[in-house]
Coordinates of C-alpha atoms and ligand atoms in Angstrom, one line a residue:
M1 CA -18.8 -0.9 -48.0
P2 CA -17.3 -4.0 -50.1
P3 CA -15.2 -6.3 -48.0
V4 CA -11.3 -5.7 -48.0
S5 CA -8.4 -8.2 -47.6
L6 CA -7.7 -7.9 -43.9
H7 CA -4.1 -8.5 -44.6
D8 CA -3.5 -5.6 -47.1
D9 CA -5.7 -3.4 -44.9
L10 CA -3.4 -4.1 -41.8
A11 CA -0.3 -3.5 -44.0
A12 CA -1.7 -0.1 -45.3
E13 CA -2.2 0.9 -41.5
L14 CA 1.4 -0.2 -40.8
A15 CA 2.7 1.7 -43.7
A16 CA 0.8 4.9 -42.5
R17 CA 2.1 4.6 -39.0
E18 CA 5.7 4.0 -40.4
A19 CA 5.5 7.2 -42.4
G20 CA 4.0 9.2 -39.5
G21 CA 7.0 8.4 -37.4
L22 CA 5.0 6.4 -35.0
R23 CA 5.7 2.8 -35.5
R24 CA 7.0 1.1 -32.5
S25 CA 9.6 -1.3 -32.0
R26 CA 11.0 -3.2 -29.2
R27 CA 14.5 -3.2 -27.8
L28 CA 15.9 -6.6 -26.9
L29 CA 16.9 -6.5 -23.1
E30 CA 19.4 -9.3 -22.7
S31 CA 20.3 -8.8 -19.0
P32 CA 18.3 -8.9 -16.0
Q33 CA 16.1 -5.6 -15.2
R34 CA 18.7 -3.3 -13.3
A35 CA 20.3 0.0 -13.5
R36 CA 23.0 -1.3 -15.9
V37 CA 21.4 -3.4 -18.6
T38 CA 22.8 -5.0 -21.7
V39 CA 20.6 -4.1 -24.8
D40 CA 20.9 -5.0 -28.3
G41 CA 24.4 -6.1 -27.5
R42 CA 25.5 -3.0 -25.9
E43 CA 25.7 -1.8 -22.0
Y44 CA 23.8 1.1 -21.0
L45 CA 22.7 2.9 -17.7
A46 CA 19.0 2.9 -18.0
F47 CA 16.3 5.4 -16.4
C48 CA 13.3 3.2 -17.8
S49 CA 12.0 0.8 -15.6
N50 CA 9.2 0.7 -12.9
D51 CA 11.5 -1.3 -10.7
Y52 CA 11.8 1.5 -8.3
L53 CA 13.2 -0.1 -5.2
G54 CA 15.8 -2.2 -7.5
L55 CA 14.2 -5.6 -6.4
A56 CA 13.6 -7.2 -9.9
A57 CA 17.0 -8.8 -10.0
D58 CA 17.5 -9.1 -6.3
P59 CA 19.4 -12.7 -5.3
R60 CA 17.0 -13.1 -2.3
L61 CA 13.8 -13.0 -4.5
S62 CA 15.4 -15.4 -7.0
A63 CA 16.2 -17.5 -3.9
A64 CA 12.7 -17.4 -2.7
A65 CA 11.3 -18.2 -6.2
N66 CA 13.6 -21.4 -6.3
E67 CA 12.1 -22.2 -3.0
G68 CA 8.7 -21.8 -4.2
I69 CA 9.4 -24.1 -7.0
A70 CA 10.7 -26.6 -4.7
R71 CA 7.6 -26.4 -2.7
Y72 CA 4.9 -25.8 -5.4
G73 CA 6.3 -26.8 -8.8
V74 CA 5.9 -24.4 -11.5
G75 CA 2.5 -24.2 -12.9
G76 CA -0.8 -22.8 -11.4
G77 CA -2.7 -25.3 -13.2
A78 CA -6.2 -24.4 -12.6
S79 CA -8.3 -21.1 -11.6
H80 CA -8.7 -20.0 -8.3
L81 CA -12.3 -21.2 -7.8
I82 CA -11.3 -24.6 -9.2
L83 CA -8.2 -26.0 -7.6
G84 CA -5.7 -23.1 -8.3
H85 CA -5.6 -21.3 -4.9
S86 CA -2.6 -22.5 -3.2
T87 CA -1.1 -21.7 0.2
A88 CA 1.3 -19.5 -1.2
H89 CA -1.4 -17.4 -2.8
H90 CA -3.4 -17.4 0.4
E91 CA -0.5 -16.3 2.5
L92 CA 0.3 -13.6 0.2
E93 CA -3.0 -12.1 0.3
E94 CA -3.0 -12.2 4.2
A95 CA 0.4 -10.6 4.3
L96 CA -0.9 -7.8 1.7
A97 CA -3.9 -7.1 3.7
R98 CA -1.9 -6.6 7.0
F99 CA 0.7 -4.6 5.1
V100 CA -1.9 -2.0 3.8
R101 CA -4.0 -2.1 7.0
Q102 CA -7.2 -3.5 5.3
P103 CA -9.3 -6.5 6.3
R104 CA -8.7 -8.5 3.4
A105 CA -6.8 -8.7 -0.1
L106 CA -7.3 -10.4 -3.4
L107 CA -4.6 -11.5 -5.8
F108 CA -4.9 -10.8 -9.6
S109 CA -2.4 -12.0 -12.1
T110 CA -1.7 -8.5 -13.5
G111 CA -2.8 -4.9 -12.8
Y112 CA -4.4 -4.6 -16.2
M113 CA -6.8 -7.5 -15.0
A114 CA -7.4 -6.3 -11.6
N115 CA -8.5 -3.0 -13.0
M116 CA -10.7 -4.6 -15.6
G117 CA -12.2 -7.2 -13.1
V118 CA -13.0 -5.0 -10.2
V119 CA -14.3 -1.7 -12.2
S120 CA -16.7 -4.0 -14.0
A121 CA -17.6 -6.3 -11.2
L122 CA -18.7 -3.2 -9.1
T123 CA -20.6 -1.3 -11.6
G124 CA -22.7 -1.9 -14.7
H125 CA -25.8 -0.5 -16.4
G126 CA -27.5 2.4 -14.4
D127 CA -24.0 3.2 -12.7
A128 CA -21.6 5.9 -13.3
I129 CA -17.7 6.0 -13.4
F130 CA -15.7 9.1 -13.0
A131 CA -12.3 9.2 -14.2
D132 CA -9.2 11.6 -14.3
R133 CA -8.1 12.1 -18.0
L134 CA -4.7 11.0 -17.2
N135 CA -5.7 7.5 -15.8
H136 CA -4.0 4.5 -16.8
A137 CA -5.4 2.9 -20.1
S138 CA -6.5 -0.2 -18.2
L139 CA -8.9 1.9 -16.0
N140 CA -10.3 3.5 -19.3
D141 CA -10.9 0.1 -21.0
A142 CA -12.4 -1.3 -17.6
A143 CA -14.9 1.6 -17.7
L144 CA -15.9 0.9 -21.4
V145 CA -16.3 -3.0 -20.6
S146 CA -18.5 -2.0 -17.6
R147 CA -21.5 -0.6 -19.5
A148 CA -21.9 2.1 -16.8
A149 CA -21.8 5.9 -17.8
F150 CA -18.2 6.8 -18.3
K151 CA -17.4 10.4 -17.4
R152 CA -13.9 11.8 -17.8
Y153 CA -12.7 14.9 -15.8
A154 CA -9.7 17.2 -16.6
H155 CA -6.6 16.2 -14.7
N156 CA -7.2 16.8 -10.8
D157 CA -9.9 19.1 -11.8
L158 CA -12.2 18.9 -8.5
G159 CA -14.5 21.4 -9.8
A160 CA -15.2 19.3 -12.8
L161 CA -15.7 16.2 -11.0
E162 CA -18.0 18.1 -8.6
R163 CA -20.2 19.3 -11.3
L164 CA -20.4 15.8 -12.7
L165 CA -21.2 14.1 -9.4
K166 CA -23.7 16.8 -8.7
T167 CA -25.8 16.0 -11.7
T168 CA -25.4 12.4 -12.1
P169 CA -28.7 10.1 -11.9
A170 CA -26.6 7.0 -11.3
R171 CA -27.4 4.6 -8.5
R172 CA -23.7 3.4 -7.8
R173 CA -20.8 6.2 -8.3
L174 CA -17.3 5.2 -8.6
V175 CA -14.6 8.0 -8.9
V176 CA -11.7 6.2 -10.4
T177 CA -7.9 7.6 -10.1
D178 CA -4.2 6.9 -10.5
A179 CA -2.8 7.5 -7.2
V180 CA 0.5 8.7 -8.8
F181 CA 0.1 9.4 -12.4
S182 CA 2.2 7.2 -14.6
M183 CA 3.4 9.7 -17.2
D184 CA 3.4 12.9 -15.0
G185 CA 4.8 11.4 -11.6
D186 CA 2.4 13.8 -9.4
I187 CA 0.2 12.5 -6.7
A188 CA -3.6 12.8 -6.7
P189 CA -5.4 14.9 -4.3
V190 CA -6.8 12.0 -2.3
A191 CA -8.3 14.0 0.7
A192 CA -10.2 16.5 -1.6
L193 CA -11.4 13.4 -3.7
L194 CA -12.5 11.4 -0.6
E195 CA -14.3 14.5 0.5
L196 CA -16.2 14.9 -2.9
C197 CA -17.1 11.2 -2.7
E198 CA -18.7 11.5 0.8
R199 CA -20.5 14.7 -0.2
H200 CA -21.9 12.7 -3.3
D201 CA -22.4 9.2 -2.1
A202 CA -19.5 7.8 -4.4
Y203 CA -16.9 5.3 -4.0
L204 CA -13.2 6.2 -4.6
F205 CA -11.1 3.5 -6.4
I206 CA -7.2 4.1 -6.0
D207 CA -4.9 2.5 -8.4
D208 CA -1.7 2.8 -6.5
A209 CA 0.8 0.9 -9.0
H210 CA 3.3 3.7 -8.6
G211 CA 3.0 4.3 -5.0
F212 CA 3.0 1.0 -3.3
G213 CA 6.3 0.3 -1.9
V214 CA 7.6 3.7 -2.5
L215 CA 5.2 6.1 -0.7
G216 CA 4.4 6.3 2.9
E217 CA 5.6 4.8 6.3
A218 CA 7.5 1.5 5.1
G219 CA 6.4 1.8 1.7
R220 CA 2.6 1.1 2.6
G221 CA 1.6 3.3 -0.3
T222 CA -0.3 6.4 -1.0
L223 CA -2.9 6.2 1.5
A224 CA -0.4 5.6 4.3
Y225 CA 1.4 8.7 2.7
F226 CA -1.5 10.8 3.3
N227 CA -2.4 8.9 6.5
M228 CA -5.8 8.2 5.4
A229 CA -8.3 5.4 5.9
S230 CA -12.1 5.3 4.9
D231 CA -14.5 2.3 4.0
R232 CA -15.1 4.4 0.7
F233 CA -11.6 3.8 -0.5
I234 CA -11.3 0.6 -2.8
Y235 CA -7.5 0.2 -3.0
M236 CA -5.6 -1.5 -5.8
A237 CA -1.6 -2.0 -6.4
T238 CA 0.6 -4.0 -8.5
L239 CA 3.4 -6.1 -7.8
G240 CA 5.4 -5.9 -10.8
K241 CA 6.7 -2.6 -10.3
A242 CA 8.4 -1.7 -6.9
A243 CA 7.6 -5.1 -5.4
G244 CA 9.7 -6.4 -8.3
V245 CA 7.9 -9.4 -9.4
A246 CA 4.5 -9.7 -11.3
G247 CA 0.8 -9.5 -10.3
A248 CA -1.6 -7.0 -8.5
F249 CA -4.1 -7.0 -5.4
V250 CA -7.1 -5.2 -4.4
A251 CA -7.8 -4.6 -0.6
G252 CA -10.8 -3.6 1.3
D253 CA -13.5 -5.3 3.6
E254 CA -15.1 -8.6 3.6
T255 CA -18.0 -7.7 1.3
L256 CA -15.7 -6.0 -1.4
I257 CA -13.5 -9.0 -1.5
E258 CA -16.4 -11.5 -1.4
T259 CA -18.0 -9.8 -4.4
L260 CA -14.9 -9.9 -6.3
I261 CA -14.4 -13.7 -5.9
Q262 CA -18.1 -14.1 -7.1
N263 CA -18.1 -11.4 -10.0
A264 CA -14.8 -10.4 -11.2
R265 CA -14.5 -12.0 -14.5
T266 CA -10.6 -11.6 -14.8
Y267 CA -10.3 -13.2 -11.4
I268 CA -12.6 -16.2 -12.2
Y269 CA -11.8 -17.1 -15.9
T270 CA -8.0 -17.3 -15.6
T271 CA -5.4 -19.7 -14.4
A272 CA -3.8 -18.8 -11.2
T273 CA -0.6 -17.3 -11.5
P274 CA 2.5 -19.7 -10.6
P275 CA 2.5 -20.1 -6.8
L276 CA 6.1 -19.7 -6.7
L277 CA 5.5 -15.9 -7.6
A278 CA 3.5 -15.4 -4.6
H279 CA 6.2 -17.1 -2.5
A280 CA 8.8 -14.8 -3.8
L281 CA 6.4 -11.9 -3.4
L282 CA 6.2 -12.7 0.5
T283 CA 10.2 -12.1 0.6
S284 CA 9.7 -9.0 -1.5
L285 CA 7.1 -7.7 1.0
Q286 CA 9.7 -8.2 4.0
I287 CA 12.4 -6.5 2.0
I288 CA 10.0 -3.5 1.3
L289 CA 9.1 -3.3 4.9
A290 CA 12.7 -3.6 6.3
E291 CA 14.9 -1.8 3.8
E292 CA 14.0 2.1 4.5
W293 CA 17.5 2.9 2.7
R294 CA 15.9 2.1 -0.5
R295 CA 13.2 5.0 -0.3
E296 CA 15.8 7.4 1.4
R297 CA 18.2 6.6 -1.5
L298 CA 15.2 7.4 -3.9
R299 CA 14.6 10.7 -2.1
A300 CA 18.1 11.9 -2.4
L301 CA 18.3 11.0 -6.1
I302 CA 15.1 12.9 -6.8
V303 CA 16.6 15.9 -5.0
Q304 CA 19.9 15.6 -6.7
L305 CA 18.3 15.2 -10.3
R306 CA 15.9 18.1 -9.7
E307 CA 18.8 20.4 -8.5
G308 CA 21.1 19.3 -11.2
L309 CA 18.5 20.1 -14.1
A310 CA 17.4 23.4 -12.7
A311 CA 19.4 25.2 -15.3
A312 CA 18.4 22.9 -18.1
P313 CA 16.3 24.4 -21.2
W314 CA 13.6 22.0 -20.4
M315 CA 11.5 21.7 -17.4
L316 CA 11.2 18.9 -15.0
M317 CA 7.4 18.6 -14.3
S318 CA 6.4 18.9 -10.8
S319 CA 7.0 15.5 -9.2
D320 CA 8.0 14.4 -5.8
T321 CA 8.0 10.5 -7.0
P322 CA 10.6 8.3 -8.8
I323 CA 8.8 9.5 -12.1
Q324 CA 10.6 12.5 -13.1
P325 CA 9.2 13.6 -16.6
L326 CA 11.4 16.2 -18.6
L327 CA 9.1 18.3 -20.6
V328 CA 10.4 18.7 -24.1
G329 CA 7.4 19.7 -26.3
G330 CA 7.8 18.3 -29.8
N331 CA 7.8 14.8 -30.9
D332 CA 10.9 15.1 -32.8
E333 CA 12.8 17.1 -30.2
A334 CA 12.0 14.3 -27.6
L335 CA 13.1 11.6 -30.0
A336 CA 16.2 13.4 -31.0
L337 CA 17.2 14.1 -27.4
S338 CA 16.4 10.3 -26.2
A339 CA 18.6 9.2 -29.3
S340 CA 21.4 11.4 -28.4
L341 CA 21.5 10.0 -24.8
A342 CA 21.3 6.7 -26.1
A343 CA 24.5 7.5 -28.2
A344 CA 26.1 8.4 -25.0
G345 CA 25.1 5.0 -23.2
L346 CA 22.2 6.3 -21.5
L347 CA 18.7 4.8 -21.8
V348 CA 15.5 7.3 -21.1
P349 CA 12.3 6.8 -23.0
A350 CA 10.8 9.7 -25.0
I351 CA 7.0 9.6 -24.4
R352 CA 4.8 11.0 -27.3
P353 CA 1.0 11.4 -28.0
P354 CA -1.3 9.5 -27.6
T355 CA 0.2 8.2 -24.4
V356 CA 0.6 12.1 -23.4
P357 CA -1.2 15.0 -24.7
Q358 CA -0.3 16.8 -27.9
G359 CA 2.6 19.0 -27.5
T360 CA 3.7 17.7 -24.2
A361 CA 6.2 15.1 -25.5
R362 CA 8.7 14.4 -22.9
L363 CA 11.6 12.2 -21.6
R364 CA 10.1 9.9 -18.9
I365 CA 13.1 9.5 -16.4
S366 CA 12.4 7.0 -13.7
L367 CA 14.7 6.6 -10.9
S368 CA 15.6 3.3 -9.0
A369 CA 17.2 2.4 -5.8
D370 CA 19.6 0.6 -7.9
H371 CA 20.9 3.8 -9.2
E372 CA 23.9 5.5 -7.6
A373 CA 24.4 9.3 -7.2
A374 CA 27.1 9.1 -9.9
D375 CA 24.6 7.7 -12.4
V376 CA 22.4 10.6 -11.8
A377 CA 25.3 12.9 -12.0
R378 CA 26.0 11.4 -15.6
L379 CA 22.5 11.7 -16.8
V380 CA 22.4 15.3 -15.7
E381 CA 25.8 16.1 -17.4
A382 CA 24.5 14.3 -20.6
L383 CA 21.5 16.3 -20.7
L384 CA 23.4 19.8 -20.1
A385 CA 25.6 18.7 -22.9
A386 CA 22.8 17.8 -25.3
A387 CA 21.2 21.5 -24.4
Ligands
PLP1 C1 1.5 -0.4 -14.7 C2 0.0 0.0 -14.5 C3 -0.8 -0.8 -14.4 C4 -0.9 -2.1 -15.0 O1 -0.2 -3.2 -14.1 P1 0.3 -4.6 -14.8 O2 0.7 -5.3 -13.7 O3 1.6 -4.1 -15.3 O4 -0.7 -5.1 -15.7 C5 -2.2 -0.3 -14.1 N1 -2.3 0.7 -13.5 C6 -1.2 1.8 -13.6 C7 -1.3 3.0 -13.1 C8 0.1 1.2 -14.0 O5 1.2 2.2 -14.0

């Protein structure tokens, strides 16, 4: 094929996107991330964030971040293996390991990087990764980078997974799943997955981005929610959602963590995150542990929303978590519903293919402990009026 002008080629792609109604744009958030936000100059009540516990703008975290600046300055300055691993990172790793009741934990800069680093550090050519079809994009990208065989099974389809596990010739076998699925809000059948892993010599990677801080006793996450422990688990959670700051960690035994320190490229070849963030996260962990009312508030709001929308023409997908997707179906209908809510001062994102399967466009309502009963009542009323 003859060469093309890169610029013209890109412009044509963007134009096609625009014509198909698929061009995405960013709203400008002018306030902190809270239930009430200022966006593009207007005030809204928002149901868009993953700040489930309402901590992103908590003044105690700001104070802890300032204390972290006073103690450590602003920049990380070097990678962890050179001289970027500060006391703040180390204390946070120890606190996180205790919190999720694992021997050790390792901090990453983001959840995306943790997934890329861990999956490709643990598997390679000759190994196999088995992944739920609705897993987060970072897990799929990680599997592709690893060079292991990559097998996807239909969402939560244990029979399909078992058929794949039975026939694999792979040396190392890693089953990879979101604990709480980010666009559906349902919880993976962890006990059944673990049982399959035990039967077929596989290990189970759990991405608890949406369960950490929210589910289980004291918010210890999805494994605590199921009251499960096993040395077959490789546990990962993120710190930019319920924990309200940024980053991610992986927890497990000494061998796992030491392997990651030696092999995880997204851990090794990047500058350590500012220690002030790790310092702020120590306070965040204390709040997660101490303030059970935030999880109680969430549970009450979930019940209120589900009861309120029982008579709506659209179905709330089955979910016990703060992710409450309202299944609309068509792309245009979902966009129109989201736009009519925005006109009424309510922000709820419409999620369309390819993020979700064709024909399942939805409004992804996400609840936060920063919401009050009156906020959910307003959303229910607006949705019923739009119907
Ligand atoms: C958000 C998310 C990630 C990525 O975490 P970041 O810290 O935002 O990079 C990974 N996995 C799942 C399931 C997520 O929802």
